[in-house]
Coordinates of C-alpha atoms in Angstrom, one line a residue:
M1 CA 0.0 0.0 0.0
N2 CA 1.4 3.4 -1.0
T3 CA 1.8 5.8 1.9
T4 CA 0.2 9.2 1.2
T5 CA -0.1 10.9 4.6
P6 CA 2.1 11.0 7.7
L7 CA -0.6 9.9 10.1
S8 CA -3.8 7.9 10.2
I9 CA -6.0 8.3 13.3
I10 CA -8.2 5.3 13.8
I11 CA -11.2 5.5 16.2
P12 CA -13.3 2.4 16.8
V13 CA -16.8 3.2 18.0
W14 CA -20.0 1.5 19.0
N15 CA -23.0 3.7 19.8
Q16 CA -22.2 6.4 22.5
W17 CA -22.6 9.2 19.9
H18 CA -22.1 11.9 22.5
L19 CA -18.6 10.6 23.3
T20 CA -17.7 10.2 19.6
R21 CA -18.9 13.7 18.8
A22 CA -16.9 15.3 21.7
C23 CA -13.8 13.3 20.7
L24 CA -13.9 14.4 17.1
E25 CA -14.6 18.0 17.9
S26 CA -11.6 18.1 20.4
L27 CA -9.4 16.3 17.8
R28 CA -10.2 19.0 15.3
Q29 CA -9.8 21.9 17.8
H30 CA -6.4 20.7 19.1
T31 CA -4.9 19.2 15.9
P32 CA -4.4 22.0 13.3
G33 CA -3.6 21.2 9.7
D34 CA -4.5 18.5 7.2
F35 CA -1.5 16.2 7.4
F36 CA -3.5 13.4 8.9
E37 CA -6.6 11.3 8.0
V38 CA -9.3 10.3 10.4
I39 CA -10.9 6.8 10.0
V40 CA -13.8 5.9 12.2
A41 CA -14.6 2.2 12.4
D42 CA -18.2 2.0 13.3
N43 CA -19.2 -1.4 14.9
G44 CA -22.8 -1.3 13.6
S45 CA -24.0 1.6 15.8
K46 CA -27.7 1.9 16.2
D47 CA -27.9 5.3 17.9
E48 CA -27.3 8.8 16.4
T49 CA -23.9 7.6 15.2
A50 CA -25.6 5.9 12.3
V51 CA -26.8 9.2 10.7
Q52 CA -24.7 11.9 12.3
L53 CA -21.2 10.5 12.1
T54 CA -20.5 11.1 8.4
P55 CA -21.8 14.7 8.2
L56 CA -19.9 15.8 11.3
G57 CA -16.7 14.0 10.2
E58 CA -16.8 15.6 6.7
K59 CA -17.5 19.0 8.2
L60 CA -14.6 18.8 10.6
F61 CA -12.0 17.0 8.4
G62 CA -13.3 17.2 4.8
R63 CA -11.8 14.7 2.4
M64 CA -9.4 13.4 5.2
F65 CA -12.4 11.8 6.9
R66 CA -13.6 8.3 6.3
R67 CA -16.1 6.1 7.9
I68 CA -16.0 2.3 7.8
R69 CA -19.3 0.6 8.6
L70 CA -19.5 -2.9 10.1
D71 CA -22.8 -4.7 10.1
T72 CA -22.4 -5.9 13.7
N73 CA -20.3 -5.1 16.8
Q74 CA -17.1 -7.0 16.3
G75 CA -15.2 -5.4 19.1
F76 CA -12.1 -3.3 19.5
G77 CA -9.5 -5.5 17.8
P78 CA -11.4 -6.3 14.6
A79 CA -12.5 -2.6 14.2
C80 CA -9.0 -1.3 14.7
N81 CA -7.5 -3.8 12.3
L82 CA -10.1 -3.0 9.6
G83 CA -9.3 0.7 10.0
A84 CA -5.6 0.0 9.8
K85 CA -6.0 -2.1 6.7
S86 CA -7.3 0.9 4.7
A87 CA -5.1 3.5 6.4
R88 CA -2.6 5.4 4.3
G89 CA -0.5 6.8 7.1
E90 CA 3.2 6.2 7.9
K91 CA 2.1 6.0 11.5
L92 CA -1.2 4.8 13.0
L93 CA -2.8 6.4 16.1
F94 CA -5.4 4.2 17.7
L95 CA -7.7 6.4 19.7
N96 CA -10.7 5.5 22.0
N97 CA -13.8 7.6 21.4
D98 CA -14.0 8.3 25.2
T99 CA -11.0 10.6 25.0
L100 CA -10.6 14.4 24.7
L101 CA -7.5 15.9 23.2
T102 CA -5.7 18.9 24.6
S103 CA -3.6 21.7 23.1
G104 CA -0.2 20.4 21.8
W105 CA -1.0 16.8 22.4
L106 CA 0.4 15.4 19.1
P107 CA 3.9 17.0 18.5
P108 CA 5.6 15.3 21.6
L109 CA 4.4 11.9 20.5
M110 CA 5.7 12.4 16.9
K111 CA 8.9 13.9 18.2
A112 CA 9.6 10.9 20.4
F113 CA 10.0 8.7 17.3
D114 CA 12.5 11.1 15.8
E115 CA 14.6 11.1 19.1
D116 CA 14.7 7.3 19.4
A117 CA 15.1 5.0 16.4
R118 CA 14.3 2.0 18.6
L119 CA 10.9 3.3 19.8
G120 CA 8.1 1.0 18.7
A121 CA 5.0 2.6 20.2
A122 CA 4.2 5.6 22.3
G123 CA 1.2 6.9 24.2
P124 CA 0.4 10.1 26.1
L125 CA -0.2 10.8 29.7
L126 CA -3.9 10.0 30.2
L127 CA -5.7 12.1 32.8
Y128 CA -9.1 12.1 34.5
P129 CA -11.0 15.1 33.2
E130 CA -12.6 16.2 36.5
S131 CA -9.5 16.1 38.7
D132 CA -6.5 16.5 36.3
R133 CA -5.0 13.4 38.0
V134 CA -3.2 10.6 36.3
Q135 CA -5.3 7.8 34.8
H136 CA -2.4 6.1 32.9
A137 CA 1.4 6.7 32.8
G138 CA 2.3 3.2 31.7
I139 CA 1.2 -0.4 32.7
V140 CA 3.2 -2.2 35.3
F141 CA 3.0 -5.7 36.7
T142 CA 2.9 -6.8 40.4
P143 CA 4.8 -9.9 41.6
A144 CA 1.5 -11.8 41.1
L145 CA 1.5 -10.5 37.5
R146 CA -1.6 -8.3 38.0
T147 CA -1.6 -5.2 35.9
Q148 CA -1.7 -1.7 37.4
H149 CA -1.5 1.8 36.0
L150 CA 1.7 3.4 37.3
Y151 CA 1.1 6.4 39.6
A152 CA -2.6 6.5 38.8
N153 CA -4.3 9.4 40.7
F154 CA -1.0 11.3 41.1
P155 CA -1.4 15.0 40.2
A156 CA -0.6 15.5 36.5
D157 CA 2.4 17.7 37.2
H158 CA 4.1 15.6 39.8
P159 CA 7.9 15.4 39.2
V160 CA 8.0 11.6 39.2
L161 CA 6.0 11.6 35.9
R162 CA 8.8 13.4 34.1
T163 CA 11.1 10.3 34.5
R164 CA 11.8 8.6 31.2
R165 CA 11.3 4.9 31.9
T166 CA 11.3 1.6 30.0
L167 CA 7.8 0.0 30.1
Q168 CA 6.5 -3.4 29.3
A169 CA 3.1 -2.2 28.2
I170 CA 1.1 0.9 27.5
T171 CA -2.7 1.2 26.9
G172 CA -4.4 1.0 23.6
A173 CA -6.7 3.9 24.5
C174 CA -4.3 6.3 22.7
L175 CA -1.4 4.4 21.0
L176 CA 0.9 5.6 18.2
V177 CA 2.8 3.0 16.2
P178 CA 4.5 2.9 12.8
S179 CA 2.2 1.3 10.3
G180 CA 4.8 -1.1 9.1
L181 CA 5.6 -2.4 12.6
F182 CA 1.9 -2.8 13.4
R183 CA 1.4 -5.0 10.4
Q184 CA 4.7 -6.9 11.1
C185 CA 3.3 -7.7 14.5
G186 CA 0.1 -9.0 13.1
G187 CA -2.1 -6.1 14.3
F188 CA -4.4 -6.6 17.2
Y189 CA -5.1 -10.3 17.9
E190 CA -8.9 -10.7 17.4
G191 CA -9.4 -13.6 19.8
Y192 CA -9.9 -11.2 22.8
K193 CA -13.2 -9.6 23.8
N194 CA -12.5 -5.9 24.3
G195 CA -9.5 -6.4 26.6
S196 CA -5.8 -7.4 26.5
E197 CA -5.4 -6.7 22.8
D198 CA -3.1 -3.9 23.6
L199 CA -1.0 -6.0 26.0
E200 CA -0.4 -8.6 23.3
L201 CA 0.5 -6.0 20.8
C202 CA 3.0 -4.5 23.2
C203 CA 4.5 -8.0 23.7
R204 CA 4.9 -8.4 19.9
I205 CA 6.5 -5.0 19.6
R206 CA 9.0 -5.8 22.3
E207 CA 9.7 -9.2 20.6
A208 CA 10.5 -7.2 17.5
G209 CA 13.3 -5.4 19.5
K210 CA 11.4 -2.2 19.9
K211 CA 10.7 -0.1 23.0
L212 CA 7.5 1.4 24.5
R213 CA 7.2 4.8 26.1
C214 CA 4.6 7.0 27.8
V215 CA 5.4 10.5 26.6
T216 CA 4.1 12.6 29.5
E217 CA 4.6 15.9 27.7
S218 CA 1.5 14.8 25.7
R219 CA -1.8 15.1 27.7
V220 CA -5.1 13.5 26.8
Y221 CA -8.2 13.2 28.9
H222 CA -9.7 9.7 29.2
L223 CA -13.1 9.0 30.6
E224 CA -12.1 5.3 30.9
S225 CA -14.2 2.2 30.2
Q226 CA -17.4 3.9 28.9
T227 CA -18.3 0.9 26.7
P228 CA -21.1 -1.1 28.2
G229 CA -19.9 -4.5 29.4
R230 CA -16.2 -3.4 29.5
G231 CA -14.4 -5.7 31.9
D232 CA -16.9 -8.5 31.8
D233 CA -14.4 -10.8 30.0
D234 CA -11.3 -9.8 31.9
D235 CA -10.7 -13.3 33.4
T236 CA -11.1 -15.0 30.0
N237 CA -8.9 -12.4 28.3
A238 CA -6.2 -12.8 31.0
A239 CA -6.1 -16.6 30.5
L240 CA -5.8 -16.2 26.8
L241 CA -3.0 -13.6 27.2
N242 CA -1.1 -15.9 29.5
Q243 CA -1.4 -18.7 27.0
R244 CA -0.3 -16.6 24.0
C245 CA 2.3 -14.4 25.7
K246 CA 3.6 -16.6 28.5
G247 CA 7.0 -15.3 29.7
C248 CA 6.7 -12.0 27.9
F249 CA 5.8 -9.9 31.0
G250 CA 7.5 -9.9 34.4
P251 CA 7.0 -8.2 37.7
D252 CA 8.3 -4.6 37.6
M253 CA 6.1 -2.5 39.8
H254 CA 8.5 -2.8 42.7
R255 CA 11.5 -1.8 40.5
H256 CA 9.8 1.5 39.4
A257 CA 8.9 2.2 43.1
V258 CA 12.5 1.7 44.3
R259 CA 14.0 3.6 41.4
D260 CA 11.7 6.6 42.2
G261 CA 12.6 6.6 45.9
Y262 CA 9.4 4.8 47.1
R263 CA 8.9 1.6 49.0
F264 CA 7.0 -1.5 47.8
A265 CA 4.5 -3.0 50.3
I266 CA 1.7 -5.6 50.6
T267 CA -1.5 -5.7 52.5
P268 CA -2.5 -8.7 54.8
W269 CA -4.3 -10.2 51.8
L270 CA -1.2 -9.7 49.5
E271 CA -2.4 -6.8 47.4
S272 CA 0.5 -4.7 46.2
Y273 CA 0.9 -0.9 46.7
I274 CA 3.6 1.7 46.8
T275 CA 4.3 3.9 49.8
L276 CA 6.9 6.3 51.3
A277 CA 10.0 5.3 53.1
E278 CA 9.5 5.7 56.9
E279 CA 11.9 8.6 57.2
R280 CA 10.0 10.6 54.6
E281 CA 6.6 9.8 56.1
T282 CA 7.9 10.9 59.6
A283 CA 9.4 14.1 58.2
L284 CA 6.2 15.1 56.4
T285 CA 4.1 14.4 59.5
S286 CA 6.4 16.4 61.7
S287 CA 6.3 19.3 59.3
M288 CA 2.5 19.3 59.5
T289 CA 2.2 19.1 63.2
G290 CA 5.0 21.6 63.7
A291 CA 5.7 24.5 61.4
G292 CA 2.8 23.5 59.1
A293 CA 0.3 24.2 61.9
G294 CA -1.5 27.5 61.9
A295 CA -1.5 30.2 64.5
G296 CA -2.0 28.8 68.0
G297 CA -1.1 25.3 66.8
E298 CA -4.4 24.6 65.1
F299 CA -4.5 22.3 62.2
N300 CA -3.9 23.9 58.8
A301 CA -6.1 22.0 56.3
A302 CA -4.9 24.0 53.2
A303 CA -1.2 23.4 54.1
C304 CA -1.9 19.6 54.5
W305 CA -3.7 19.4 51.2
Q306 CA -0.8 21.2 49.5
L307 CA 1.7 18.7 51.0
L308 CA -0.5 15.9 49.7
Q309 CA -0.2 17.3 46.2
Q310 CA 3.6 17.4 46.5
E311 CA 3.7 13.9 48.0
P312 CA 0.5 11.8 47.2
L313 CA 1.9 8.8 49.1
W314 CA 2.0 10.5 52.5
Q315 CA -0.3 8.1 54.4
T316 CA -0.7 10.2 57.6
G317 CA -1.7 13.2 55.7
Y318 CA -4.9 11.7 54.4
A319 CA -5.9 10.6 57.9
L320 CA -5.1 14.0 59.4
L321 CA -7.0 15.9 56.7
A322 CA -10.0 13.6 56.5
G323 CA -10.3 13.6 60.3
F324 CA -10.3 17.4 60.4
L325 CA -13.0 17.6 57.7
E326 CA -15.1 15.0 59.5
Q327 CA -14.8 16.9 62.8
N328 CA -16.1 20.0 61.0
R329 CA -19.0 18.0 59.4
L330 CA -17.5 18.6 55.9
Y331 CA -18.4 15.0 54.9
A332 CA -18.5 15.4 51.2
E333 CA -15.0 16.9 51.1
A334 CA -13.8 14.2 53.6
S335 CA -15.2 11.5 51.3
G336 CA -13.0 12.7 48.5
V337 CA -9.9 12.5 50.7
R338 CA -10.9 9.1 52.1
L339 CA -11.4 7.8 48.5
L340 CA -7.9 8.8 47.6
Q341 CA -6.7 7.2 50.8
T342 CA -8.2 3.9 49.9
Y343 CA -6.8 4.1 46.4
F344 CA -3.2 4.6 47.4
F345 CA -3.4 2.5 50.6
P346 CA -6.0 -0.3 50.3
M347 CA -6.4 -1.1 54.0
L348 CA -9.5 -2.6 55.4
P349 CA -10.0 0.1 58.1
H350 CA -9.8 2.7 55.4
Y351 CA -12.6 1.2 53.4
R352 CA -14.7 0.9 56.5
Q353 CA -14.1 4.6 57.3
L354 CA -14.9 5.6 53.7
A355 CA -18.2 3.8 54.0
V356 CA -19.1 5.7 57.1
T357 CA -18.0 9.1 55.8
A358 CA -19.7 8.6 52.4
A359 CA -22.9 7.7 54.2
M360 CA -22.7 10.8 56.3
A361 CA -22.3 12.8 53.1
G362 CA -25.4 11.2 51.6
N363 CA -23.3 9.4 48.9
E364 CA -25.0 6.0 49.2
S365 CA -23.4 4.7 46.1
L366 CA -19.9 5.3 47.3
A367 CA -20.8 4.0 50.7
A368 CA -22.1 0.8 49.2
Q369 CA -19.0 0.4 47.0
A370 CA -16.7 0.8 50.1
Q371 CA -18.8 -1.7 52.1
E372 CA -18.7 -4.2 49.2
K373 CA -14.9 -3.8 49.0
A374 CA -14.6 -4.4 52.7
A375 CA -16.7 -7.5 52.5
H376 CA -14.6 -8.8 49.7
I377 CA -11.4 -8.3 51.7
N378 CA -12.9 -10.1 54.7
G379 CA -13.6 -13.0 52.4
L380 CA -10.0 -13.1 51.2
L381 CA -8.7 -12.9 54.8
E382 CA -10.9 -15.8 55.9
D383 CA -9.2 -18.1 53.3
V384 CA -5.9 -18.4 55.1
G385 CA -4.9 -21.5 53.1
A386 CA -5.2 -19.8 49.7
L387 CA -3.2 -16.7 51.0
T388 CA -0.5 -18.9 52.5
K389 CA -0.1 -20.8 49.3
K390 CA 0.1 -17.6 47.3
A391 CA 2.6 -16.0 49.7
A392 CA 4.8 -19.1 49.7
G393 CA 4.8 -19.3 45.9
L394 CA 5.7 -15.6 45.6
A395 CA 8.5 -16.0 48.2
N396 CA 9.9 -19.0 46.3
W397 CA 9.7 -17.1 43.0
A398 CA 11.5 -14.1 44.6
R399 CA 14.2 -16.3 46.0
K400 CA 14.9 -18.0 42.6
A401 CA 14.8 -14.6 40.8
G402 CA 17.3 -13.1 43.2
E403 CA 14.7 -10.5 44.4
Q404 CA 15.8 -10.4 48.0
E405 CA 13.6 -7.5 49.1
L406 CA 10.5 -9.2 47.7
Q407 CA 11.6 -12.5 49.2
H408 CA 11.9 -10.9 52.7
L409 CA 8.6 -9.2 52.2
Y410 CA 6.6 -12.4 51.5
E411 CA 8.6 -14.4 54.0
G412 CA 7.8 -11.8 56.6
W413 CA 4.1 -12.2 55.9
L414 CA 4.5 -16.0 56.4
K415 CA 6.6 -15.5 59.6
E416 CA 3.7 -13.4 61.1
L417 CA 1.6 -16.6 60.9
G418 CA 4.3 -18.7 62.3
L419 CA 4.6 -20.6 59.0
L420 CA 8.3 -19.9 58.2

C-alpha cells in the first residue's frame, strides 16, 4: 500500500454518539492542519452515530475523513484492524472515542520517534478530566502479574512523571505506532473480547526489538471504560493472554517504586501498593504538626492538602485531613480525601471509614462500594490457606529470581503466621 499521509487516526466506535462527537470536535480543535486522516470504524452503531457521524466528520476534516461501517459489533480489535487495513499513514494512532485531546498533544508523540530509532510505540499521559489526576502513565506488573497503571491518581504535574522509563506495556486507549511495525506484529489479535489486545501488541512490539514509552509531555483526557460490558471478560482475556504471551511480562512495579525513591509493600491479603520510606513519612508528618500548623497550633487544612499534592503517598496526611474535615462536618470533602486514601493505601480500616464518611455525606453509592470492597477483603482474609499458598509461591519465586527485598517481604508475611 502506498503511503500518502504522515498519520492515520483510527477511532473504533459502538454507539455512545455523545462521546464520539466530543472526541472528534476536540481532535479538530487541538490538531491543526490537514496532514492526517481520520478513520472511524463503526461497529454497527444503532444510535445517532448511524446518521450523524459522516456529516460531522466531513464537516470537521473534509476529504481526510472516512467512515468504515461494520454490520455488527465485532469489538475493539477487529474494528481497529479494519481501519488500519485501509489506512494510508506512515504512523497509526489508535484512539478511543472516550478521549478528549488537549492543546499540543500530538507533537511530543511524533517527536519521540525522531529522538529514538528503537521506539516501537508511544502513548500520552492520560488524565481524569474532572481532577487532572493521572489515569495512565504506563502499565506495570505486580509480583503476582496483575496489571496496574503506574502512579494513577497522582497530580498531573508531579515530578516523578517526568522520569523517562522503560515500560513493558502501554494502553491502547491512545497508541501511536508505525504502520509497518503494526502490520509486522500481526495487528491486534482478534481472539480477545475488548481487553488485552493492547497488551499482546506490546508484547509483539518488544519481541521485534522495539521499546515502549509513555510521553508525559503529551496530555489526553480519558473518561475510561465507557463501553457497556467493558471488563466482563477480563478473566477469559487474561487466561488467553497468559497462553499466548507466556513469559513476555514480568514483575516490575517494585522496581519502578524503588527507582523513584518509594517503597513497595503488601496488604495482609497480599495486594501490592507503593508507599513512602518511613523517614520521609515521619518528616512530612512532623512538618505538618510543627511549622505546618496554623497560629496557635491549630490544624492547617490548606497546608496539609498542599503537602499531599507534593507527595501523594503520604499516608498520615490523608488521615489528618479527613479527620479534620469530618470533625467539622464537611463530609463530602472528607469522602474525597478518604477515597484517595483507599486508592493509594488499600487497607480494610480505610474502606470501613470511607463507607461511614460517604454515608454521612449522603453518597449512598460510594458507601455501598466501600462496604462491598470491605466484605470482599474479609472473604479473602478468611481463606488463610489460599493466602498462605500464594505467599509461599511468591516468596519462592523471589528467592529464585534473586529479588531479595521481595523475598523478605513475603517471607515476613509468612513469619507473622508462624509458618516460616
